[in-house]
mmCIF file of C-alpha atoms in Angstrom:
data_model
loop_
_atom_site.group_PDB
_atom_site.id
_atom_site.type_symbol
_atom_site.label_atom_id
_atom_site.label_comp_id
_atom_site.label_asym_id
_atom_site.label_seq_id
_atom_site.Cartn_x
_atom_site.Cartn_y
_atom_site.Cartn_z
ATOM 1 C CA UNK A 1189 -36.397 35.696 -91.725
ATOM 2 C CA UNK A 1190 -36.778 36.592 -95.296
ATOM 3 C CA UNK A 1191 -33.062 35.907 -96.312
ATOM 4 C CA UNK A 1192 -31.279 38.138 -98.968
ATOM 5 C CA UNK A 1193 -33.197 39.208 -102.649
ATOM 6 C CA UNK A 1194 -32.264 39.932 -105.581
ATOM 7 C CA UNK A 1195 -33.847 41.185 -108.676
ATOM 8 C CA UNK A 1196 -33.843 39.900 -111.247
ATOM 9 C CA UNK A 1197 -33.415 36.487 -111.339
ATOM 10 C CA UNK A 1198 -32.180 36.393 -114.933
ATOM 11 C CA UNK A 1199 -30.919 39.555 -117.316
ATOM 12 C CA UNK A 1200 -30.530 39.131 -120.823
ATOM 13 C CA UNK A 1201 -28.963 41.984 -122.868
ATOM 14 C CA UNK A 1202 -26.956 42.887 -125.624
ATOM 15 C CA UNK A 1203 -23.622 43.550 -125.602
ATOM 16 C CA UNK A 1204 -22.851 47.904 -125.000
ATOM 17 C CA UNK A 1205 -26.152 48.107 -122.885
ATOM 18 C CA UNK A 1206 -26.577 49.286 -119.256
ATOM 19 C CA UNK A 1207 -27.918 46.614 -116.998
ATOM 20 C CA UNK A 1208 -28.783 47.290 -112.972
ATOM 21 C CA UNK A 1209 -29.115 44.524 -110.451
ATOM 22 C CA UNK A 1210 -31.148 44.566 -106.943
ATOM 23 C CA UNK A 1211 -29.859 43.512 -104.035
ATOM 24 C CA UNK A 1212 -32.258 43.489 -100.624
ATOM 25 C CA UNK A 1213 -30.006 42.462 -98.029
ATOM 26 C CA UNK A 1214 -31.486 40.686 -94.096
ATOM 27 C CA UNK A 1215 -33.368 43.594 -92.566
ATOM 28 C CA UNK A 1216 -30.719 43.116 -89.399
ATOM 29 C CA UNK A 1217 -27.811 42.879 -91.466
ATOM 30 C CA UNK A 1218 -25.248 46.776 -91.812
ATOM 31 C CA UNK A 1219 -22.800 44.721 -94.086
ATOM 32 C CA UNK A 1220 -23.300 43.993 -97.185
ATOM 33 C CA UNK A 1221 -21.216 42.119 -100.508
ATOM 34 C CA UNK A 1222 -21.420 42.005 -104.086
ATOM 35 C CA UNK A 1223 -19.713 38.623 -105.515
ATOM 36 C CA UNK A 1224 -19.244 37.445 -109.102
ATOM 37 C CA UNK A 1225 -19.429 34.071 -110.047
ATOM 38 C CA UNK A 1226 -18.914 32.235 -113.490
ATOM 39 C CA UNK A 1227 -18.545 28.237 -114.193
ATOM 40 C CA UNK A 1228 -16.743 26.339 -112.583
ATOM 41 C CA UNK A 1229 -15.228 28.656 -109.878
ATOM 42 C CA UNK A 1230 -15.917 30.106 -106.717
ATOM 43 C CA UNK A 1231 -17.520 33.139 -106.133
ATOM 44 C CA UNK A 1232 -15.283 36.425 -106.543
ATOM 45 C CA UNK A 1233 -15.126 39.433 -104.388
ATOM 46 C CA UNK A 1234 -16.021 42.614 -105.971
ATOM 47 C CA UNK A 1235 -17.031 45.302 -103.294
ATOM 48 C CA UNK A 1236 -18.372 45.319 -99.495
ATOM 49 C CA UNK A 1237 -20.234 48.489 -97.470
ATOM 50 C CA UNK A 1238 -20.946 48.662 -94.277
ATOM 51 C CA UNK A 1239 -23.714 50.410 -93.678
ATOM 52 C CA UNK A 1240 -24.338 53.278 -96.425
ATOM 53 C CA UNK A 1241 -20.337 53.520 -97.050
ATOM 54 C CA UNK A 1242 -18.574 51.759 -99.588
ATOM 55 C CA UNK A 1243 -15.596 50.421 -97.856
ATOM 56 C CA UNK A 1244 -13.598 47.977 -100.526
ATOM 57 C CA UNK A 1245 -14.011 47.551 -104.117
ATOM 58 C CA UNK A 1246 -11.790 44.808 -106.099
ATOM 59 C CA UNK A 1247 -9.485 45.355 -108.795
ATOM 60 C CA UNK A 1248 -12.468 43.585 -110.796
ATOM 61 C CA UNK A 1249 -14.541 46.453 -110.736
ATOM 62 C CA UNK A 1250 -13.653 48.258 -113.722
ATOM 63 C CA UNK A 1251 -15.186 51.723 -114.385
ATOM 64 C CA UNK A 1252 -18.169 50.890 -115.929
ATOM 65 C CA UNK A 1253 -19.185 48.888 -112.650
ATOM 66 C CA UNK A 1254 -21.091 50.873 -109.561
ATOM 67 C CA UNK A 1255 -22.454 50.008 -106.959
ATOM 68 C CA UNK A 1256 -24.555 52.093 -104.530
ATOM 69 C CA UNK A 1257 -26.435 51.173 -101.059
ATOM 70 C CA UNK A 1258 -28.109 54.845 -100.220
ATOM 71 C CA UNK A 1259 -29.680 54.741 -96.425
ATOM 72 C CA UNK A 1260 -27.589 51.392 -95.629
ATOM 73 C CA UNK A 1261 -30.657 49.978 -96.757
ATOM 74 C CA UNK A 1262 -30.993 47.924 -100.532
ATOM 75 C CA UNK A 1263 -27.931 48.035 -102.715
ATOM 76 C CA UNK A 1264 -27.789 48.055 -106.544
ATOM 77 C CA UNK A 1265 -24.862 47.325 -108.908
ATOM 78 C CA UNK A 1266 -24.598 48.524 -112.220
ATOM 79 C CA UNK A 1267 -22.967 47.912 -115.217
ATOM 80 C CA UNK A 1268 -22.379 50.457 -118.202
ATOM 81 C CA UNK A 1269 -21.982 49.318 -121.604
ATOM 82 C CA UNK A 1270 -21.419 45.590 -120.985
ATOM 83 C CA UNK A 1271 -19.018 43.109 -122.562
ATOM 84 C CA UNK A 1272 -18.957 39.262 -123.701
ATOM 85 C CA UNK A 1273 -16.846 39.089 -120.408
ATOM 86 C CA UNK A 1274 -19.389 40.447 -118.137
ATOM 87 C CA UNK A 1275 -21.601 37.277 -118.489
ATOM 88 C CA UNK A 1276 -21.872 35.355 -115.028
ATOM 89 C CA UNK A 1277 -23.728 35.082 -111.787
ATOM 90 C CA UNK A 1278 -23.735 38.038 -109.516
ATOM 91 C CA UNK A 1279 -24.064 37.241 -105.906
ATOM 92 C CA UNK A 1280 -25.366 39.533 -103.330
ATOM 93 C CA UNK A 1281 -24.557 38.550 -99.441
ATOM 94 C CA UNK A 1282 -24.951 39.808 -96.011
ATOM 95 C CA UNK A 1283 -23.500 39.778 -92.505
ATOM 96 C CA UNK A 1284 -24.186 42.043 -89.107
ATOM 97 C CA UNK A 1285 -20.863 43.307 -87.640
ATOM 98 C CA UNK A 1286 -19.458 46.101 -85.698
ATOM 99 C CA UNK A 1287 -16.863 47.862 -87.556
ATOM 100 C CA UNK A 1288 -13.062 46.285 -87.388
ATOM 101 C CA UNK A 1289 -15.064 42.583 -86.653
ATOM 102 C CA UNK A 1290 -13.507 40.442 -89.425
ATOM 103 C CA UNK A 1291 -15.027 37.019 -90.348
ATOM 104 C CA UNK A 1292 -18.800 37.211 -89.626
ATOM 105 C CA UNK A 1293 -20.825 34.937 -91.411
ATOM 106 C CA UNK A 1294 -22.627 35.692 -95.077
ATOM 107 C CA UNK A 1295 -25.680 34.592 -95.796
ATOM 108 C CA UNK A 1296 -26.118 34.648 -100.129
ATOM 109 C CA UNK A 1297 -29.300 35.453 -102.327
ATOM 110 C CA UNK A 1298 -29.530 33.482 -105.463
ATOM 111 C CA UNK A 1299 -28.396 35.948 -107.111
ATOM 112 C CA UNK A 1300 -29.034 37.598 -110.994
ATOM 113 C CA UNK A 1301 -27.388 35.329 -113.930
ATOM 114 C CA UNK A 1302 -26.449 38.005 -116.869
ATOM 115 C CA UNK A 1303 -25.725 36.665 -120.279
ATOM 116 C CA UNK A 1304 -24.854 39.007 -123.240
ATOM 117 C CA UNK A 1305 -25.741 38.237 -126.501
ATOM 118 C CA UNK B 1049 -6.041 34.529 -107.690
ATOM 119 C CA UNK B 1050 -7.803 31.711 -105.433
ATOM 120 C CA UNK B 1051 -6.026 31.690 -102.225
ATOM 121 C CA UNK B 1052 -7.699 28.309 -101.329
ATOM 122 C CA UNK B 1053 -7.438 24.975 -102.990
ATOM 123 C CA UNK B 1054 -10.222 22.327 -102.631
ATOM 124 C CA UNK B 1055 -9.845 18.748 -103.671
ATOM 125 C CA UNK B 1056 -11.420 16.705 -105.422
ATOM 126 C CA UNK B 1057 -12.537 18.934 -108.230
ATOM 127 C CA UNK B 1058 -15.279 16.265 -108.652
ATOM 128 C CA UNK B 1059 -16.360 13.295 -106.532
ATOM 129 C CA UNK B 1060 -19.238 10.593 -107.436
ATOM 130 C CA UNK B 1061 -19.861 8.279 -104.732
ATOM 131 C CA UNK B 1062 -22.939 5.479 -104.227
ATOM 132 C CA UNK B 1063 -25.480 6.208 -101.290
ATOM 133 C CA UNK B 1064 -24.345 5.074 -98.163
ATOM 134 C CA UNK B 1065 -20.969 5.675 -98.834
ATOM 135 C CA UNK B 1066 -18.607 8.220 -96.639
ATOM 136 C CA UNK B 1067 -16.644 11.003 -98.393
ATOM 137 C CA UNK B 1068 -13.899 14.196 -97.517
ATOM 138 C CA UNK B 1069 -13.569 16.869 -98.872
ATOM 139 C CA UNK B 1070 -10.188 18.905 -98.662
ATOM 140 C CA UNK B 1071 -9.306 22.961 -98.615
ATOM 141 C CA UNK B 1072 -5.653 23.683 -98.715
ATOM 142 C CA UNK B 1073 -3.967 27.219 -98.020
ATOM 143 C CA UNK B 1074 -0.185 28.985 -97.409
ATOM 144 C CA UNK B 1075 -2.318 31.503 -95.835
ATOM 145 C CA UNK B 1076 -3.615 31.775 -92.506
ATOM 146 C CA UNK B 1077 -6.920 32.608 -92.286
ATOM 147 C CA UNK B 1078 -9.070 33.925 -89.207
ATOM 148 C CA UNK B 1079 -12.232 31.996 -89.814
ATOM 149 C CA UNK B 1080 -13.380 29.833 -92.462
ATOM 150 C CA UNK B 1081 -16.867 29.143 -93.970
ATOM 151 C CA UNK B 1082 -18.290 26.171 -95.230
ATOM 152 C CA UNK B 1083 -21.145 26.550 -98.318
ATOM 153 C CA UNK B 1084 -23.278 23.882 -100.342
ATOM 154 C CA UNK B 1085 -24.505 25.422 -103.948
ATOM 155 C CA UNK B 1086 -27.274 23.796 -105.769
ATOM 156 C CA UNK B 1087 -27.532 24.999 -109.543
ATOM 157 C CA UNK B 1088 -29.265 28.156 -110.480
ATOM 158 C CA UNK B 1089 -28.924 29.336 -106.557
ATOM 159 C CA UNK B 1090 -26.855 30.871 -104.458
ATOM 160 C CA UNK B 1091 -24.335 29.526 -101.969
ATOM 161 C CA UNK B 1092 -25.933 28.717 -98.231
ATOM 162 C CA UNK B 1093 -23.594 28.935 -95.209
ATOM 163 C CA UNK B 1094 -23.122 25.168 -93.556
ATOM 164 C CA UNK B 1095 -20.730 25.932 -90.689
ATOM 165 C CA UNK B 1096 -17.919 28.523 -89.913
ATOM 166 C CA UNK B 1097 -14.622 27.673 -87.632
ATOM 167 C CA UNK B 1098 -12.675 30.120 -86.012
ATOM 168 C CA UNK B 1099 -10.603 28.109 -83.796
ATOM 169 C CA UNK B 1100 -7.185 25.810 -84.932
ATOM 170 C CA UNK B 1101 -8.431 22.421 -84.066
ATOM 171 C CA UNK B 1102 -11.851 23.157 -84.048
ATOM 172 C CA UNK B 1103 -14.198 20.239 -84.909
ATOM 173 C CA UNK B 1104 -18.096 21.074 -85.367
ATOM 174 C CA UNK B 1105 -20.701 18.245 -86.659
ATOM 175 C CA UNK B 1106 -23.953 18.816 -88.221
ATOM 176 C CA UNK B 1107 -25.862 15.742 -88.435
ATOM 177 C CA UNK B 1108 -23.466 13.731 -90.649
ATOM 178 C CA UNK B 1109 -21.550 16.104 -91.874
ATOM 179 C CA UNK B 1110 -18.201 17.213 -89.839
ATOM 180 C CA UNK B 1111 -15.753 19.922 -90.189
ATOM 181 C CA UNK B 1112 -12.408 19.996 -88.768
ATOM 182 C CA UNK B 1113 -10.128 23.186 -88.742
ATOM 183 C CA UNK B 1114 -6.538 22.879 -88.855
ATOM 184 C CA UNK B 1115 -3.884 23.535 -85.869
ATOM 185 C CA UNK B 1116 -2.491 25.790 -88.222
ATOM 186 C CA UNK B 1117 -5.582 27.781 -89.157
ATOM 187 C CA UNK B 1118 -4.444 26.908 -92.829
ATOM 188 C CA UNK B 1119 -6.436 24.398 -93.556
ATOM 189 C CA UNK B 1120 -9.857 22.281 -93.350
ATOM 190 C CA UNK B 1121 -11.607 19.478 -94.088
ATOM 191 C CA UNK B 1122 -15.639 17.978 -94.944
ATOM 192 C CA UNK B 1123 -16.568 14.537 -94.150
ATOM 193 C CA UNK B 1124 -19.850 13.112 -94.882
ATOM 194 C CA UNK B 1125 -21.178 9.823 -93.282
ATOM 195 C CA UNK B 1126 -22.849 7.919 -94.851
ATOM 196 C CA UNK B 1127 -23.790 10.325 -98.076
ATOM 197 C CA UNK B 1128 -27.607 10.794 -99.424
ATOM 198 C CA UNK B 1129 -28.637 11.815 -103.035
ATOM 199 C CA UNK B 1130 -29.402 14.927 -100.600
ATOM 200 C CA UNK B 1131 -25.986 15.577 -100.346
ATOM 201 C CA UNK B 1132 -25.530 16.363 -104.340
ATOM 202 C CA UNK B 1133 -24.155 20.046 -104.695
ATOM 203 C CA UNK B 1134 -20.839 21.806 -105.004
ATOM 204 C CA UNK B 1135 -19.239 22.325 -101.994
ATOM 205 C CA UNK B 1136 -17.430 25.702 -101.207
ATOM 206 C CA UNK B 1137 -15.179 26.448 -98.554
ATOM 207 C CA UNK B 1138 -13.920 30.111 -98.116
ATOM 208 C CA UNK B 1139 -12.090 32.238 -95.668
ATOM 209 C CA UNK B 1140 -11.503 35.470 -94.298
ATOM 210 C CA UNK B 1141 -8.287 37.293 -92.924
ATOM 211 C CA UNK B 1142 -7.728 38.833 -90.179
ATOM 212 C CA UNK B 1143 -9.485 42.248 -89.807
ATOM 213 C CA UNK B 1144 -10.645 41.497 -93.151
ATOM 214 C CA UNK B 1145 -14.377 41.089 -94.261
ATOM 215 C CA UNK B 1146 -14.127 39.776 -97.787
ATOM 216 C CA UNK B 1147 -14.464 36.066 -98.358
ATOM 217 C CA UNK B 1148 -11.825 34.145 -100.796
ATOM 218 C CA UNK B 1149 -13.281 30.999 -101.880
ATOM 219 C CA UNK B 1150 -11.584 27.899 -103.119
ATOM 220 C CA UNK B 1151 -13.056 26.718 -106.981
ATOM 221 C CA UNK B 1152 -15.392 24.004 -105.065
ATOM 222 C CA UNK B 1153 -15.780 20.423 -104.998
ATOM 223 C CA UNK B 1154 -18.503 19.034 -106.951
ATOM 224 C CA UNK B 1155 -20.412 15.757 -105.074
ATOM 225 C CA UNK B 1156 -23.031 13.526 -106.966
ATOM 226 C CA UNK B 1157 -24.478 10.680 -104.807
ATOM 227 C CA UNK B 1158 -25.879 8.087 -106.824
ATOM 228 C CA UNK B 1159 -29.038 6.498 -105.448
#
């Protein structure tokens, strides 16, 4: 069991750039979560497939945030032309359930801490 | 918007001693996930409840799920320097996949 990956650990950029952020989910696992976290607070929900389809995305995700997961395989999130306020820790997390299953367990990779300058 | 409240924001206790942790909700929720965060990682799943009532123990930690499914609480016997991390709880609707998380409870055990 190699657990969830993500890539890179840290990203350091300046403000306006594009940054794009790995995610390898657990090989068993069809769902799969992108979170945000910054200090002090819990982790926030920004968009869930299942399998190659994006099924939710969160009022968070602005416009210049995408995420794809082609094959239902890795997914990667990107961000266009970042902002001071994109600067936290982006969470990547798993689960295995059959569609219209609620409340599976996620299992969390240690996710990629942005900070713009 | 955090649906879930945890309490204490912060707790330092001396090893040996026990400890609770609360998360608070209007909300039902359908299951609920426990989570211990060290800094610089990511969250790792302690226990989930699905049940009202349900009580689960892992080693000396046990969680309790309220009646109401609203709900739940963390106690830790006899705590550990070990034990140090912020403590998560989050939950999930029914039908729904997403997890809301309270802001965490952060526990130092002094040796």
């Amino acid at each position: 069991d190699t657990g969830v990956s993500q890539n890179p650990r840290h990203k350091i950029t300046k403000r306006g750039q594009n940054v794009t952020f790995r995610c390898d989910p657990i090989s068993e696992h069809n769902r799969l979560y992108w979170y945000r976290q910054t200090l002090g607070q819990g982790p926030e929900f920004l968009t869930y497939f299942q399998n190659e389809a994006q099924l939710e995305k969160s009022r968070l995700l602005s416009d210049r945030f995408s995420a794809e997961r082609p094959k239902g395989s890795f997914s990667t999130l990107e961000i266009q032309r970042t902002e001071q306020g994109d600067s936290a820790m982006y969470l990547c997390a798993s689960s295995f359930g059959f569609f219209g299953e609620g409340g599976k367990p996620q299992h969390f990779g240690d996710g990629t801490r942005l900070s713009i300058l | 918007t955090q649906l879930l409240e945890q309490s204490p924001q912060f707790l330092s206790i001396q090893e040996g001693e026990n400890l609770t942790v609360y998360c608070n909700s209007s909300s039902v929720f359908s299951s609920l996930q426990w989570y211990r965060q060290e800094p610089g990682e990511g969250p790792v799943l302690l226990v989930t409840v699905v049940t009202g009532g349900e009580v689960k123990k892992l080693k000396r930690l046990t969680f309790q799920f309220g009646d109401a499914r609203k709900d739940s609480s963390l106690h830790i016997t006899a705590a550990q320097p070990g034990d140090t991390g912020l403590y998560l709880c989050a939950g999930t609707s029914s039908n729904d996949y997403k997890l809301s998380f309270g802001a965490g409870t952060t526990v130092t055990v002094r040796a």
